[in-house]
mmCIF file of C-alpha atoms and ligand atoms in Angstrom:
data_model
loop_
_atom_site.group_PDB
_atom_site.id
_atom_site.type_symbol
_atom_site.label_atom_id
_atom_site.label_comp_id
_atom_site.label_asym_id
_atom_site.label_seq_id
_atom_site.Cartn_x
_atom_site.Cartn_y
_atom_site.Cartn_z
ATOM 1 C CA MET A 1 7.166 13.723 23.411
ATOM 2 C CA PRO A 2 4.850 12.415 20.691
ATOM 3 C CA ALA A 3 2.448 14.527 18.641
ATOM 4 C CA ARG A 4 -1.138 15.196 19.729
ATOM 5 C CA ARG A 5 -3.911 13.007 18.332
ATOM 6 C CA LEU A 6 -6.554 14.455 16.045
ATOM 7 C CA ASP A 7 -9.503 12.631 17.550
ATOM 8 C CA GLY A 8 -11.925 12.011 14.680
ATOM 9 C CA THR A 9 -14.220 9.887 16.830
ATOM 10 C CA ALA A 10 -14.776 12.664 19.389
ATOM 11 C CA TRP A 11 -15.207 15.406 16.781
ATOM 12 C CA ALA A 12 -17.591 13.230 14.762
ATOM 13 C CA GLU A 13 -19.782 12.643 17.829
ATOM 14 C CA ARG A 14 -19.871 16.350 18.556
ATOM 15 C CA LEU A 15 -20.708 17.254 14.965
ATOM 16 C CA ARG A 16 -23.530 14.705 14.898
ATOM 17 C CA ARG A 17 -25.008 16.210 18.049
ATOM 18 C CA GLU A 18 -24.824 19.634 16.395
ATOM 19 C CA LEU A 19 -26.789 18.278 13.422
ATOM 20 C CA GLU A 20 -29.646 16.961 15.577
ATOM 21 C CA PRO A 21 -31.562 20.269 15.934
ATOM 22 C CA ARG A 22 -31.271 20.808 12.167
ATOM 23 C CA VAL A 23 -32.697 17.328 11.520
ATOM 24 C CA ALA A 24 -35.513 18.066 13.966
ATOM 25 C CA ALA A 25 -36.278 21.410 12.269
ATOM 26 C CA ILE A 26 -36.438 19.811 8.801
ATOM 27 C CA THR A 27 -38.683 17.059 10.121
ATOM 28 C CA ARG A 28 -40.975 19.650 11.716
ATOM 29 C CA HIS A 29 -41.170 21.973 8.726
ATOM 30 C CA ALA A 30 -41.266 19.405 5.928
ATOM 31 C CA GLY A 31 -43.451 16.940 7.816
ATOM 32 C CA ARG A 32 -40.927 14.196 7.132
ATOM 33 C CA PRO A 33 -37.322 13.441 8.137
ATOM 34 C CA PRO A 34 -34.356 14.038 5.788
ATOM 35 C CA GLY A 35 -34.324 11.129 3.344
ATOM 36 C CA LEU A 36 -31.213 9.227 2.256
ATOM 37 C CA ALA A 37 -31.313 6.559 -0.454
ATOM 38 C CA VAL A 38 -28.350 4.200 -0.693
ATOM 39 C CA VAL A 39 -27.926 2.065 -3.803
ATOM 40 C CA LEU A 40 -25.921 -1.139 -3.440
ATOM 41 C CA ALA A 41 -25.373 -3.217 -6.567
ATOM 42 C CA GLY A 42 -24.042 -6.753 -6.344
ATOM 43 C CA THR A 43 -22.274 -8.544 -3.498
ATOM 44 C CA HIS A 44 -19.061 -6.976 -2.224
ATOM 45 C CA PRO A 45 -18.392 -7.724 1.476
ATOM 46 C CA PRO A 46 -16.592 -4.438 2.343
ATOM 47 C CA SER A 47 -19.407 -2.464 0.663
ATOM 48 C CA GLU A 48 -21.967 -4.331 2.800
ATOM 49 C CA ILE A 49 -20.170 -3.065 5.931
ATOM 50 C CA TYR A 50 -19.812 0.520 4.643
ATOM 51 C CA VAL A 51 -23.456 0.668 3.594
ATOM 52 C CA ARG A 52 -24.672 -0.816 6.884
ATOM 53 C CA ASN A 53 -22.698 1.827 8.827
ATOM 54 C CA LYS A 54 -23.994 4.662 6.650
ATOM 55 C CA ILE A 55 -27.628 3.569 7.031
ATOM 56 C CA ALA A 56 -27.240 2.979 10.782
ATOM 57 C CA THR A 57 -25.638 6.399 11.361
ATOM 58 C CA ALA A 58 -28.246 8.251 9.325
ATOM 59 C CA THR A 59 -31.098 6.370 11.029
ATOM 60 C CA ALA A 60 -29.657 6.907 14.515
ATOM 61 C CA HIS A 61 -29.678 10.650 13.860
ATOM 62 C CA GLY A 62 -33.268 10.931 12.728
ATOM 63 C CA CYS A 63 -32.969 10.491 8.950
ATOM 64 C CA HIS A 64 -35.063 8.100 6.904
ATOM 65 C CA ALA A 65 -32.384 5.962 5.243
ATOM 66 C CA VAL A 66 -33.379 3.277 2.760
ATOM 67 C CA LEU A 67 -31.182 0.657 1.108
ATOM 68 C CA HIS A 68 -31.971 -0.162 -2.528
ATOM 69 C CA ARG A 69 -30.317 -3.369 -3.688
ATOM 70 C CA LEU A 70 -29.579 -4.417 -7.235
ATOM 71 C CA PRO A 71 -28.433 -7.964 -8.063
ATOM 72 C CA ASP A 72 -24.941 -8.866 -9.356
ATOM 73 C CA THR A 73 -26.554 -9.388 -12.740
ATOM 74 C CA ALA A 74 -28.080 -5.884 -12.910
ATOM 75 C CA THR A 75 -27.321 -3.857 -16.021
ATOM 76 C CA VAL A 76 -26.227 -0.230 -16.201
ATOM 77 C CA ASP A 77 -29.658 0.616 -17.580
ATOM 78 C CA GLU A 78 -31.319 -0.901 -14.506
ATOM 79 C CA ALA A 79 -29.021 1.115 -12.226
ATOM 80 C CA LEU A 80 -29.775 4.279 -14.221
ATOM 81 C CA ALA A 81 -33.522 3.588 -14.018
ATOM 82 C CA LEU A 82 -33.296 3.252 -10.222
ATOM 83 C CA VAL A 83 -31.314 6.487 -9.896
ATOM 84 C CA ARG A 84 -33.860 8.343 -12.065
ATOM 85 C CA GLN A 85 -36.701 6.983 -9.935
ATOM 86 C CA LEU A 86 -34.927 8.221 -6.780
ATOM 87 C CA ASN A 87 -34.237 11.622 -8.405
ATOM 88 C CA ALA A 88 -38.011 11.997 -8.890
ATOM 89 C CA ASP A 89 -38.925 10.928 -5.346
ATOM 90 C CA ASP A 90 -39.814 13.941 -3.168
ATOM 91 C CA SER A 91 -38.993 12.043 0.035
ATOM 92 C CA VAL A 92 -35.366 11.519 -1.063
ATOM 93 C CA ASP A 93 -32.962 14.379 -0.284
ATOM 94 C CA GLY A 94 -29.707 12.468 -0.707
ATOM 95 C CA ILE A 95 -28.685 9.665 -3.075
ATOM 96 C CA LEU A 96 -25.525 7.631 -2.727
ATOM 97 C CA VAL A 97 -24.471 4.894 -5.142
ATOM 98 C CA GLN A 98 -21.970 2.641 -3.393
ATOM 99 C CA SER A 99 -18.733 2.060 -5.295
ATOM 100 C CA PRO A 100 -17.606 -0.277 -6.800
ATOM 101 C CA LEU A 101 -20.414 -1.259 -9.147
ATOM 102 C CA PRO A 102 -20.216 -4.894 -10.372
ATOM 103 C CA ALA A 103 -17.447 -5.287 -12.969
ATOM 104 C CA ALA A 104 -19.983 -6.847 -15.350
ATOM 105 C CA MET A 105 -21.668 -3.444 -15.696
ATOM 106 C CA GLY A 106 -18.673 -2.264 -17.715
ATOM 107 C CA ALA A 107 -15.767 0.134 -17.313
ATOM 108 C CA ASP A 108 -17.771 3.332 -17.716
ATOM 109 C CA ALA A 109 -20.661 2.247 -15.469
ATOM 110 C CA GLU A 110 -19.621 4.312 -12.449
ATOM 111 C CA SER A 111 -19.236 7.566 -14.317
ATOM 112 C CA ARG A 112 -22.566 7.011 -16.124
ATOM 113 C CA VAL A 113 -24.480 6.146 -12.961
ATOM 114 C CA PHE A 114 -22.843 8.810 -10.756
ATOM 115 C CA ASP A 115 -23.490 11.420 -13.446
ATOM 116 C CA ALA A 116 -27.184 10.467 -13.455
ATOM 117 C CA VAL A 117 -27.648 11.453 -9.792
ATOM 118 C CA ASP A 118 -29.401 14.813 -9.387
ATOM 119 C CA PRO A 119 -26.561 17.191 -8.348
ATOM 120 C CA ALA A 120 -28.822 18.626 -5.607
ATOM 121 C CA ARG A 121 -29.091 15.117 -4.099
ATOM 122 C CA ASP A 122 -25.476 14.056 -4.738
ATOM 123 C CA VAL A 123 -24.436 13.599 -1.089
ATOM 124 C CA ASP A 124 -21.185 11.888 -2.168
ATOM 125 C CA GLY A 125 -20.158 15.063 -4.019
ATOM 126 C CA PHE A 126 -18.950 13.090 -7.057
ATOM 127 C CA HIS A 127 -21.143 14.717 -9.719
ATOM 128 C CA PRO A 128 -19.187 16.922 -12.179
ATOM 129 C CA VAL A 129 -21.481 19.847 -11.319
ATOM 130 C CA ASN A 130 -20.563 19.611 -7.647
ATOM 131 C CA VAL A 131 -16.875 19.112 -8.459
ATOM 132 C CA GLY A 132 -16.980 22.220 -10.648
ATOM 133 C CA ARG A 133 -18.769 24.214 -7.967
ATOM 134 C CA LEU A 134 -16.138 23.151 -5.423
ATOM 135 C CA VAL A 135 -13.339 24.281 -7.762
ATOM 136 C CA GLN A 136 -15.084 27.645 -8.151
ATOM 137 C CA LYS A 137 -15.611 27.900 -4.379
ATOM 138 C CA ARG A 138 -19.379 28.059 -4.743
ATOM 139 C CA PRO A 139 -21.824 26.252 -2.428
ATOM 140 C CA ALA A 140 -21.680 22.555 -3.301
ATOM 141 C CA LEU A 141 -22.046 19.090 -1.909
ATOM 142 C CA VAL A 142 -18.409 18.114 -1.299
ATOM 143 C CA ALA A 143 -16.949 14.587 -1.205
ATOM 144 C CA CYS A 144 -17.290 13.281 2.352
ATOM 145 C CA THR A 145 -13.716 12.137 3.065
ATOM 146 C CA PRO A 146 -11.868 15.346 2.111
ATOM 147 C CA LEU A 147 -14.649 17.389 3.712
ATOM 148 C CA GLY A 148 -14.148 15.350 6.888
ATOM 149 C CA CYS A 149 -10.384 16.024 6.822
ATOM 150 C CA ALA A 150 -10.913 19.764 6.290
ATOM 151 C CA THR A 151 -13.514 19.881 9.065
ATOM 152 C CA LEU A 152 -11.102 18.130 11.438
ATOM 153 C CA LEU A 153 -8.448 20.761 10.644
ATOM 154 C CA ASP A 154 -10.996 23.589 11.058
ATOM 155 C CA ARG A 155 -12.358 22.321 14.342
ATOM 156 C CA GLU A 156 -8.921 21.791 15.827
ATOM 157 C CA ASP A 157 -7.896 25.284 14.655
ATOM 158 C CA ILE A 158 -4.877 24.033 12.737
ATOM 159 C CA PRO A 159 -3.511 27.089 10.889
ATOM 160 C CA LEU A 160 -3.641 26.775 7.092
ATOM 161 C CA ARG A 161 -3.349 30.307 5.728
ATOM 162 C CA GLY A 162 0.020 30.696 4.024
ATOM 163 C CA ARG A 163 1.091 27.219 5.167
ATOM 164 C CA HIS A 164 2.423 24.565 2.843
ATOM 165 C CA ALA A 165 -0.036 21.677 2.509
ATOM 166 C CA VAL A 166 1.067 18.540 0.684
ATOM 167 C CA VAL A 167 -1.510 15.990 -0.469
ATOM 168 C CA ILE A 168 -0.217 12.566 -1.481
ATOM 169 C CA GLY A 169 -2.771 11.109 -3.902
ATOM 170 C CA ARG A 170 -4.660 12.628 -6.836
ATOM 171 C CA SER A 171 -7.886 10.607 -6.923
ATOM 172 C CA ASP A 172 -11.175 12.281 -7.818
ATOM 173 C CA ILE A 173 -12.746 11.273 -4.505
ATOM 174 C CA VAL A 174 -9.946 12.202 -2.080
ATOM 175 C CA GLY A 175 -6.754 13.830 -3.378
ATOM 176 C CA LYS A 176 -8.109 16.430 -5.813
ATOM 177 C CA PRO A 177 -11.046 17.722 -3.704
ATOM 178 C CA MET A 178 -8.759 17.722 -0.642
ATOM 179 C CA ALA A 179 -6.316 19.980 -2.480
ATOM 180 C CA MET A 180 -9.177 22.360 -3.381
ATOM 181 C CA LEU A 181 -10.418 22.566 0.203
ATOM 182 C CA LEU A 182 -6.897 23.368 1.424
ATOM 183 C CA LEU A 183 -6.452 25.956 -1.335
ATOM 184 C CA HIS A 184 -9.743 27.615 -0.330
ATOM 185 C CA ARG A 185 -8.328 27.891 3.178
ATOM 186 C CA ASP A 186 -5.384 29.854 1.736
ATOM 187 C CA ALA A 187 -2.795 27.109 2.026
ATOM 188 C CA THR A 188 -0.106 26.783 -0.640
ATOM 189 C CA VAL A 189 -0.879 23.334 -1.975
ATOM 190 C CA THR A 190 1.276 20.671 -3.612
ATOM 191 C CA ILE A 191 -0.324 17.506 -4.986
ATOM 192 C CA CYS A 192 1.979 14.489 -5.124
ATOM 193 C CA HIS A 193 1.336 11.139 -6.777
ATOM 194 C CA SER A 194 2.912 7.917 -7.960
ATOM 195 C CA ARG A 195 5.147 9.728 -10.479
ATOM 196 C CA THR A 196 6.391 12.415 -8.086
ATOM 197 C CA VAL A 197 10.175 12.572 -7.836
ATOM 198 C CA ASP A 198 11.743 12.639 -4.360
ATOM 199 C CA LEU A 199 8.473 12.491 -2.475
ATOM 200 C CA PRO A 200 10.031 12.447 1.041
ATOM 201 C CA ALA A 201 11.915 15.722 0.355
ATOM 202 C CA ILE A 202 8.684 17.472 -0.743
ATOM 203 C CA CYS A 203 6.779 16.087 2.235
ATOM 204 C CA ARG A 204 9.487 17.334 4.617
ATOM 205 C CA THR A 205 8.504 20.888 3.593
ATOM 206 C CA ALA A 206 4.851 20.287 4.520
ATOM 207 C CA ASP A 207 3.197 22.041 7.445
ATOM 208 C CA VAL A 208 0.164 19.875 6.738
ATOM 209 C CA LEU A 209 0.561 16.466 5.119
ATOM 210 C CA VAL A 210 -2.449 14.472 3.904
ATOM 211 C CA ALA A 211 -1.753 10.850 2.975
ATOM 212 C CA ALA A 212 -4.345 9.272 0.634
ATOM 213 C CA ILE A 213 -2.379 6.534 -1.070
ATOM 214 C CA GLY A 214 -3.696 3.132 -0.029
ATOM 215 C CA ARG A 215 -0.375 1.625 1.077
ATOM 216 C CA PRO A 216 0.121 0.522 4.684
ATOM 217 C CA GLY A 217 2.792 2.447 6.586
ATOM 218 C CA PHE A 218 4.005 4.280 3.464
ATOM 219 C CA VAL A 219 4.690 7.588 5.253
ATOM 220 C CA THR A 220 7.720 7.200 7.525
ATOM 221 C CA PRO A 221 9.669 9.668 9.741
ATOM 222 C CA ASP A 222 11.763 10.490 6.663
ATOM 223 C CA PHE A 223 8.706 12.400 5.292
ATOM 224 C CA ILE A 224 8.182 14.532 8.370
ATOM 225 C CA LYS A 225 8.884 18.099 9.421
ATOM 226 C CA PRO A 226 8.730 18.354 13.224
ATOM 227 C CA GLY A 227 5.648 20.259 14.391
ATOM 228 C CA ALA A 228 3.631 19.450 11.251
ATOM 229 C CA THR A 229 0.084 18.074 11.085
ATOM 230 C CA VAL A 230 -0.440 14.675 9.463
ATOM 231 C CA ILE A 231 -3.856 13.462 8.278
ATOM 232 C CA ASP A 232 -3.974 9.768 7.457
ATOM 233 C CA VAL A 233 -6.768 8.926 5.014
ATOM 234 C CA GLY A 234 -5.602 5.397 4.198
ATOM 235 C CA ILE A 235 -7.647 2.345 5.116
ATOM 236 C CA ASN A 236 -5.506 -0.757 4.729
ATOM 237 C CA ARG A 237 -4.828 -4.118 6.346
ATOM 238 C CA ASP A 238 -1.317 -4.848 7.597
ATOM 239 C CA GLU A 239 0.359 -8.258 7.240
ATOM 240 C CA ALA A 240 -1.449 -9.483 10.359
ATOM 241 C CA GLY A 241 -4.807 -8.381 8.913
ATOM 242 C CA LYS A 242 -5.099 -5.422 11.307
ATOM 243 C CA LEU A 243 -6.660 -2.149 10.143
ATOM 244 C CA CYS A 244 -3.999 0.500 9.490
ATOM 245 C CA GLY A 245 -3.461 3.740 7.614
ATOM 246 C CA ASP A 246 -0.912 5.002 5.112
ATOM 247 C CA VAL A 247 1.228 6.413 7.923
ATOM 248 C CA ASP A 248 3.639 4.419 10.079
ATOM 249 C CA PHE A 249 1.843 5.806 13.115
ATOM 250 C CA ALA A 250 4.107 5.379 16.167
ATOM 251 C CA PRO A 251 7.463 6.474 14.658
ATOM 252 C CA VAL A 252 5.839 9.327 12.704
ATOM 253 C CA ARG A 253 4.021 10.525 15.816
ATOM 254 C CA GLU A 254 7.373 10.571 17.637
ATOM 255 C CA ALA A 255 9.101 12.418 14.763
ATOM 256 C CA LEU A 256 6.368 15.107 14.723
ATOM 257 C CA GLY A 257 7.067 15.935 18.364
ATOM 258 C CA PRO A 258 4.805 17.699 20.885
ATOM 259 C CA GLU A 259 3.955 20.621 18.565
ATOM 260 C CA GLY A 260 2.629 18.259 15.897
ATOM 261 C CA TRP A 261 -0.752 16.640 15.277
ATOM 262 C CA ILE A 262 -1.615 13.266 13.790
ATOM 263 C CA SER A 263 -4.873 11.497 12.997
ATOM 264 C CA PRO A 264 -4.962 7.789 13.896
ATOM 265 C CA VAL A 265 -6.434 4.877 11.931
ATOM 266 C CA PRO A 266 -8.933 3.824 13.098
ATOM 267 C CA GLY A 267 -10.498 6.784 14.905
ATOM 268 C CA GLY A 268 -9.400 9.638 12.642
ATOM 269 C CA VAL A 269 -10.759 10.316 9.173
ATOM 270 C CA GLY A 270 -13.157 7.317 9.060
ATOM 271 C CA PRO A 271 -15.738 8.589 11.593
ATOM 272 C CA MET A 272 -15.494 12.086 10.111
ATOM 273 C CA THR A 273 -16.304 10.729 6.632
ATOM 274 C CA ILE A 274 -19.528 9.087 7.720
ATOM 275 C CA THR A 275 -20.528 12.192 9.670
ATOM 276 C CA MET A 276 -20.025 14.328 6.562
ATOM 277 C CA LEU A 277 -22.480 12.063 4.736
ATOM 278 C CA LEU A 278 -25.031 12.906 7.420
ATOM 279 C CA SER A 279 -24.096 16.577 7.173
ATOM 280 C CA ASN A 280 -24.450 16.575 3.364
ATOM 281 C CA THR A 281 -27.850 14.884 3.653
ATOM 282 C CA VAL A 282 -29.003 17.570 6.087
ATOM 283 C CA ASP A 283 -27.601 20.319 3.815
ATOM 284 C CA ALA A 284 -29.397 18.808 0.811
ATOM 285 C CA ALA A 285 -32.667 18.541 2.745
ATOM 286 C CA GLU A 286 -32.432 22.155 3.921
ATOM 287 C CA ARG A 287 -31.860 23.339 0.364
ATOM 288 C CA THR A 288 -34.846 21.293 -0.858
ATOM 289 C CA GLU A 289 -36.976 22.894 1.818
ATOM 290 C CA GLN A 290 -35.807 26.393 0.853
ATOM 291 C CA ARG A 291 -36.822 25.740 -2.762
ATOM 292 C CA THR A 292 -40.336 24.497 -1.927
HETATM 293 P P1 NAD B 1 -6.706 5.686 -5.304
HETATM 294 O O1 NAD B 1 -6.101 4.347 -5.490
HETATM 295 O O2 NAD B 1 -7.755 6.153 -6.232
HETATM 296 O O3 NAD B 1 -5.542 6.782 -5.331
HETATM 297 C C1 NAD B 1 -4.323 6.560 -4.686
HETATM 298 C C2 NAD B 1 -3.379 7.688 -5.035
HETATM 299 O O4 NAD B 1 -2.131 7.402 -4.422
HETATM 300 C C3 NAD B 1 -3.152 7.839 -6.531
HETATM 301 O O5 NAD B 1 -3.457 9.160 -6.919
HETATM 302 C C4 NAD B 1 -1.656 7.551 -6.718
HETATM 303 O O6 NAD B 1 -1.043 8.460 -7.640
HETATM 304 C C5 NAD B 1 -1.099 7.745 -5.331
HETATM 305 N N1 NAD B 1 0.026 6.824 -5.137
HETATM 306 C C6 NAD B 1 0.045 5.490 -5.292
HETATM 307 N N2 NAD B 1 1.286 5.013 -5.064
HETATM 308 C C7 NAD B 1 2.064 6.078 -4.771
HETATM 309 C C8 NAD B 1 3.427 6.237 -4.477
HETATM 310 N N3 NAD B 1 4.264 5.187 -4.434
HETATM 311 N N4 NAD B 1 3.893 7.472 -4.222
HETATM 312 C C9 NAD B 1 3.061 8.538 -4.265
HETATM 313 N N5 NAD B 1 1.755 8.446 -4.552
HETATM 314 C C10 NAD B 1 1.260 7.225 -4.802
HETATM 315 O O7 NAD B 1 -7.210 5.713 -3.787
HETATM 316 P P2 NAD B 1 -8.245 6.694 -3.048
HETATM 317 O O8 NAD B 1 -9.624 6.290 -3.401
HETATM 318 O O9 NAD B 1 -7.831 8.108 -3.212
HETATM 319 O O10 NAD B 1 -7.979 6.233 -1.534
HETATM 320 C C11 NAD B 1 -6.713 6.380 -0.931
HETATM 321 C C12 NAD B 1 -6.733 5.683 0.409
HETATM 322 O O11 NAD B 1 -7.723 6.305 1.221
HETATM 323 C C13 NAD B 1 -7.107 4.195 0.359
HETATM 324 O O12 NAD B 1 -6.422 3.521 1.393
HETATM 325 C C14 NAD B 1 -8.591 4.204 0.678
HETATM 326 O O13 NAD B 1 -9.024 2.992 1.249
HETATM 327 C C15 NAD B 1 -8.644 5.330 1.665
HETATM 328 N N6 NAD B 1 -9.960 5.964 1.774
HETATM 329 C C16 NAD B 1 -10.406 6.195 3.020
HETATM 330 C C17 NAD B 1 -11.622 6.799 3.217
HETATM 331 C C18 NAD B 1 -12.091 7.074 4.617
HETATM 332 O O14 NAD B 1 -13.269 7.250 4.840
HETATM 333 N N7 NAD B 1 -11.192 7.125 5.596
HETATM 334 C C19 NAD B 1 -12.406 7.156 2.120
HETATM 335 C C20 NAD B 1 -11.899 6.955 0.838
HETATM 336 C C21 NAD B 1 -10.663 6.351 0.679
#
């Protein structure tokens, strides 16, 4: 018998419904809906799709979401000026700068522009202040993808206390914050990466395995302990151009067996990520309201 599916689509829909009364309350009390500003610099087809989905989801759930475009030729200073203008705009609760910024802006453009976002409006959770607050387990805006994974585990009541959680990937936006969220749920956490020796042997000791690598079908049955939970963060295209994760889904699902859980791609982490953006925007708007 194959493992059970962690249905990100269904949980995301439910979570969005749960946010609706909070959006309505903010709109009533503040006299305006929660505001989300999305900055898109240059032309990058995948970013166009991501941004369109983010705006559509926020709008469909009662937020006022506005896209701010900058041309391919924009400079870092122009991006910084836009972010500062949004920071000073009382109708904007959340600011998201879509990555990647145009290469012409320079290697340090992303860190400079992300760092310029007001931490209270940083709905991507990338600002060093929010990263630090997460590490210290203080209230913070947390990066949407790891927050979506943790929420999926919480909602499905997957036990984490005292369990061994292995995260493959150490990026600032997925792997590291994911490890923190698992640690804060009392898991014993191992972070693996491209230099890890004997990765499959470490993964076979995992009760919870999070794959955030960016390589199609990288996680095979050889990595699996029967009964474990596998979260697939990867978004890749296979040789036929079909969307797929980092996990070789069908054989891994079989190897996990009926006691195991696995998140599919698509329909797992993706819808949770976009819902966490909505959730962070609502959190940010509620905090703004409490301050005023
Ligand atoms: P990244 O490239 O920044 O990091 C990849 C990590 O994988 C690195 O830390 C690297 O050490 C590790 N890695 C690479 N090769 C490895 C190997 N052979 N063995 C072990 N570890 C290895 O990528 P990222 O931004 O963290 O994203 C990871 C994946 O998640 C990508 O497929 C990305 O598209 C996807 N992603 C999905 C969502 C979502 O909403 N579902 C959001 C963000 C990223």
